[in-house]
Short mmCIF file of C-alpha atoms in Angstrom, two decimals:
data_model
loop_
_atom_site.label_atom_id
_atom_site.label_comp_id
_atom_site.label_asym_id
_atom_site.label_seq_id
_atom_site.Cartn_x
_atom_site.Cartn_y
_atom_site.Cartn_z
CA MET E 1 103.45 69.97 94.15
CA ASN E 2 105.09 67.69 96.73
CA LEU E 3 107.56 68.52 99.42
CA LYS E 4 110.66 67.69 97.48
CA LYS E 5 109.57 69.96 94.59
CA SER E 6 108.57 73.00 96.93
CA LEU E 7 112.10 72.69 98.69
CA LEU E 8 113.87 72.73 95.67
CA LEU E 9 112.18 75.30 94.06
CA VAL E 10 113.07 77.29 97.23
CA GLY E 11 116.89 76.19 97.53
CA ILE E 12 117.26 77.53 93.85
CA ILE E 13 115.75 80.93 94.68
CA LEU E 14 117.68 81.04 97.44
CA ILE E 15 121.02 80.13 95.75
CA ILE E 16 120.49 82.67 92.56
CA ASP E 17 119.50 85.31 95.32
CA GLN E 18 122.60 85.17 97.73
CA VAL E 19 124.82 84.38 95.04
CA SER E 20 123.83 87.51 92.84
CA LYS E 21 123.89 89.60 96.59
CA ILE E 22 127.16 88.28 97.76
CA TYR E 23 128.57 88.98 94.26
CA ILE E 24 127.20 93.14 93.95
CA LYS E 25 128.47 93.30 97.76
CA THR E 26 131.84 92.20 97.23
CA HIS E 27 132.29 93.98 93.48
CA PHE E 28 130.33 96.98 93.34
CA THR E 29 131.14 100.31 95.49
CA TYR E 30 128.14 101.90 96.56
CA GLN E 31 125.75 103.18 94.20
CA GLU E 32 128.09 102.00 91.46
CA SER E 33 125.86 101.17 88.50
CA VAL E 34 126.15 98.82 85.28
CA VAL E 35 123.84 99.78 82.36
CA VAL E 36 123.02 96.75 80.70
CA PHE E 37 120.14 98.17 78.41
CA ASP E 38 118.03 101.53 78.19
CA TRP E 39 115.82 100.35 80.30
CA PHE E 40 117.65 97.91 82.73
CA LYS E 41 120.41 98.58 84.92
CA VAL E 42 122.44 96.90 87.65
CA LEU E 43 122.48 99.53 90.89
CA PHE E 44 124.15 98.80 94.19
CA ILE E 45 122.04 100.03 97.07
CA GLU E 46 121.47 98.80 100.51
CA ASN E 47 118.02 98.80 102.34
CA GLU E 48 117.76 98.92 106.01
CA GLY E 49 114.14 99.39 106.33
CA ALA E 50 110.99 97.67 104.75
CA ALA E 51 109.18 97.83 101.79
CA TRP E 52 111.03 100.69 99.31
CA GLY E 53 113.49 101.44 102.08
CA THR E 54 110.73 102.45 104.39
CA LYS E 55 111.98 102.46 108.24
CA LEU E 56 109.92 101.55 111.32
CA SER E 57 111.62 104.37 113.48
CA ASP E 58 110.19 106.91 110.45
CA LEU E 59 106.55 105.91 111.46
CA LEU E 60 107.08 105.30 115.42
CA PRO E 61 109.08 107.45 118.01
CA ILE E 62 111.70 104.96 118.43
CA SER E 63 115.34 104.92 117.49
CA ASP E 64 116.87 103.38 114.13
CA ASN E 65 118.22 100.21 115.46
CA LEU E 66 115.45 99.52 118.01
CA GLY E 67 113.18 99.87 114.86
CA LYS E 68 115.78 97.32 112.76
CA LEU E 69 115.77 94.69 115.30
CA ILE E 70 111.87 94.81 115.96
CA LEU E 71 111.56 94.52 112.21
CA THR E 72 113.84 91.83 112.02
CA VAL E 73 112.40 89.62 115.18
CA PHE E 74 109.04 90.33 113.15
CA ARG E 75 110.02 88.52 109.95
CA LEU E 76 111.72 85.96 111.43
CA PHE E 77 108.41 85.26 113.18
CA ALA E 78 106.89 85.56 109.82
CA ILE E 79 108.87 83.31 108.10
CA VAL E 80 107.89 80.33 110.44
CA GLY E 81 104.43 81.16 109.83
CA ILE E 82 104.70 80.91 105.80
CA GLY E 83 106.93 78.13 106.46
CA TYR E 84 104.40 76.04 108.70
CA TRP E 85 101.73 76.92 106.29
CA LEU E 86 103.90 76.04 103.32
CA TYR E 87 104.30 72.67 105.23
CA ASP E 88 100.67 72.38 106.18
CA ILE E 89 98.97 73.00 102.63
CA ILE E 90 101.58 70.50 101.40
CA LYS E 91 100.52 68.02 103.58
CA LYS E 92 97.14 68.66 103.17
CA LYS E 93 97.60 68.27 98.91
CA SER E 94 96.47 71.67 98.60
CA PRO E 95 96.15 73.25 94.77
CA LYS E 96 99.67 73.25 92.91
CA VAL E 97 99.28 76.71 92.48
CA LEU E 98 98.76 77.38 96.10
CA VAL E 99 102.02 75.51 96.94
CA LEU E 100 104.01 77.27 94.20
CA ALA E 101 102.70 80.88 95.29
CA LEU E 102 103.49 80.14 98.61
CA SER E 103 107.12 78.50 97.80
CA LEU E 104 107.87 81.76 95.91
CA ILE E 105 107.19 83.79 98.97
CA PHE E 106 108.19 81.94 101.33
CA ALA E 107 111.90 81.85 99.53
CA GLY E 108 111.92 85.58 99.01
CA ALA E 109 111.22 86.10 102.53
CA LEU E 110 113.94 84.04 103.61
CA GLY E 111 116.26 85.41 101.21
CA ASN E 112 115.51 88.85 102.67
CA ILE E 113 116.09 87.51 106.15
CA ILE E 114 119.35 85.94 105.55
CA ASP E 115 120.46 89.80 104.67
CA SER E 116 118.92 91.38 107.73
CA VAL E 117 120.28 88.59 110.47
CA PHE E 118 123.96 87.71 108.75
CA TYR E 119 125.26 90.75 106.71
CA GLY E 120 126.06 92.97 109.60
CA ALA E 121 128.15 90.69 110.76
CA ILE E 122 129.90 89.26 107.88
CA PHE E 123 130.66 92.33 105.42
CA ASN E 124 132.09 95.40 106.27
CA GLU E 125 130.59 98.83 105.22
CA SER E 126 129.92 99.59 101.30
CA THR E 127 130.75 102.81 100.34
CA PRO E 128 130.89 104.95 97.11
CA VAL E 129 134.76 104.05 97.14
CA GLN E 130 135.37 100.89 99.23
CA VAL E 131 134.27 97.59 98.04
CA ALA E 132 133.04 95.43 100.71
CA SER E 133 134.48 92.24 101.81
CA MET E 134 133.11 89.15 103.18
CA PHE E 135 133.88 87.83 106.52
CA SER E 136 136.18 91.14 107.28
CA ASP E 137 137.27 91.61 111.14
CA GLU E 138 135.87 95.19 111.04
CA PRO E 139 131.67 94.36 110.14
CA TYR E 140 129.54 97.23 109.94
CA GLY E 141 127.23 96.14 111.83
CA SER E 142 126.24 92.88 114.09
CA LEU E 143 123.78 90.09 114.06
CA PHE E 144 120.19 91.08 113.20
CA TYR E 145 121.40 94.51 112.03
CA GLY E 146 122.27 93.96 108.67
CA LYS E 147 121.29 95.67 105.48
CA VAL E 148 119.15 94.17 102.56
CA VAL E 149 121.15 93.96 99.42
CA ASP E 150 119.15 95.51 96.44
CA MET E 151 120.71 95.69 92.68
CA LEU E 152 117.74 95.64 89.86
CA HIS E 153 116.57 98.74 88.44
CA PHE E 154 113.98 99.17 85.52
CA PRO E 155 113.87 103.05 84.89
CA ILE E 156 111.24 102.08 81.64
CA ILE E 157 109.96 105.68 82.03
CA ARG E 158 112.69 108.67 82.52
CA ASN E 159 111.58 112.23 83.51
CA ALA E 160 108.04 112.02 81.88
CA ILE E 161 105.75 114.75 82.88
CA TRP E 162 102.42 114.31 84.28
CA PRO E 163 99.67 116.32 82.66
CA GLU E 164 98.91 119.76 84.13
CA TRP E 165 95.32 118.92 84.64
CA MET E 166 95.63 116.08 87.20
CA PRO E 167 95.44 117.49 90.62
CA TYR E 168 98.64 117.47 92.83
CA PHE E 169 100.83 115.47 90.48
CA GLY E 170 100.16 118.05 87.27
CA GLY E 171 103.48 119.37 85.53
CA LYS E 172 105.82 117.27 87.91
CA THR E 173 108.22 114.84 86.42
CA PHE E 174 108.10 111.36 87.37
CA ASN E 175 110.13 107.61 86.83
CA PHE E 176 108.58 104.37 86.25
CA PHE E 177 109.87 102.07 87.58
CA GLU E 178 111.92 103.83 90.37
CA PRO E 179 112.51 101.02 93.14
CA VAL E 180 115.59 99.03 93.40
CA PHE E 181 114.89 95.71 94.26
CA ASN E 182 116.34 92.08 94.45
CA ILE E 183 115.42 88.36 93.57
CA ALA E 184 113.92 87.79 96.71
CA ASP E 185 111.88 90.79 96.18
CA MET E 186 110.88 89.48 92.69
CA SER E 187 110.03 85.99 94.05
CA ILE E 188 107.67 87.38 96.51
CA SER E 189 105.98 89.52 93.95
CA THR E 190 105.59 86.67 92.08
CA GLY E 191 104.31 85.04 94.41
CA VAL E 192 101.78 87.57 95.56
CA GLY E 193 100.58 88.08 91.66
CA ILE E 194 99.97 84.34 91.40
CA LEU E 195 97.47 84.20 94.21
CA ILE E 196 95.68 87.34 93.30
CA VAL E 197 95.32 86.25 89.23
CA PHE E 198 94.74 82.58 90.05
CA ASN E 199 92.72 83.09 93.47
CA LYS E 200 89.83 80.96 92.66
CA LYS E 201 92.37 78.36 91.74
CA ALA E 202 94.47 78.49 94.60
CA PHE E 203 91.77 78.33 97.37
CA GLY E 204 88.55 76.78 95.23
CA LYS E 205 89.40 73.48 96.59
CA LYS E 206 88.60 73.96 100.18
CA GLU E 207 85.94 76.65 99.10
CA ASP E 208 84.20 73.56 97.42
CA GLU E 209 84.40 71.36 100.56
CA GLU E 210 82.91 73.53 102.57
CA GLU E 211 79.88 74.04 100.00
CA ASN E 212 79.63 70.28 99.65
CA GLN E 213 79.23 70.24 103.53
CA ASN E 214 76.70 73.00 103.65
CA LEU E 215 74.57 71.30 101.45
#
């Protein structure tokens, strides 16, 4: 995969991701849901933290605002690092599967960082009774303090009960799949999944070259 194809893929994912987020943000009240199938519904929530809504302030003795700022800055540095790595492997003509996976990860990370950096400054607050508007005179935050918009929910298994013999979980109810996510998250997860499943193909060229040099 060359640079043009990689950029095209990143661009397509970004457009789909941002269009879906902006539509949800400007048409849904907070936590409003639409059932598409029994196992899939569109559910609007906002994520202020990292994966599954985890806040840095939950792990460290710092304020929510400082934790949010640190997380956003970290994501920006990560984006730069991933972008440089992607450019480098394309330049070196690395295996297509590696370029594909990293393009997906880069697109997803970039999609979510757009929310974190800009959404707080351009949208007003979403509430259970108020739909947000874009370019509001009363934004809910500021630059670097935005919330990531999530909307995809797949409650495939609901209110199931763990067997009694299972330690700790026995007798408790659970739902699968509980987390709510977005297109950017899907892109990142797909890219990581490709790297795990096709690890040898993704990094095989470099390994083969190193083996030949050692012979």
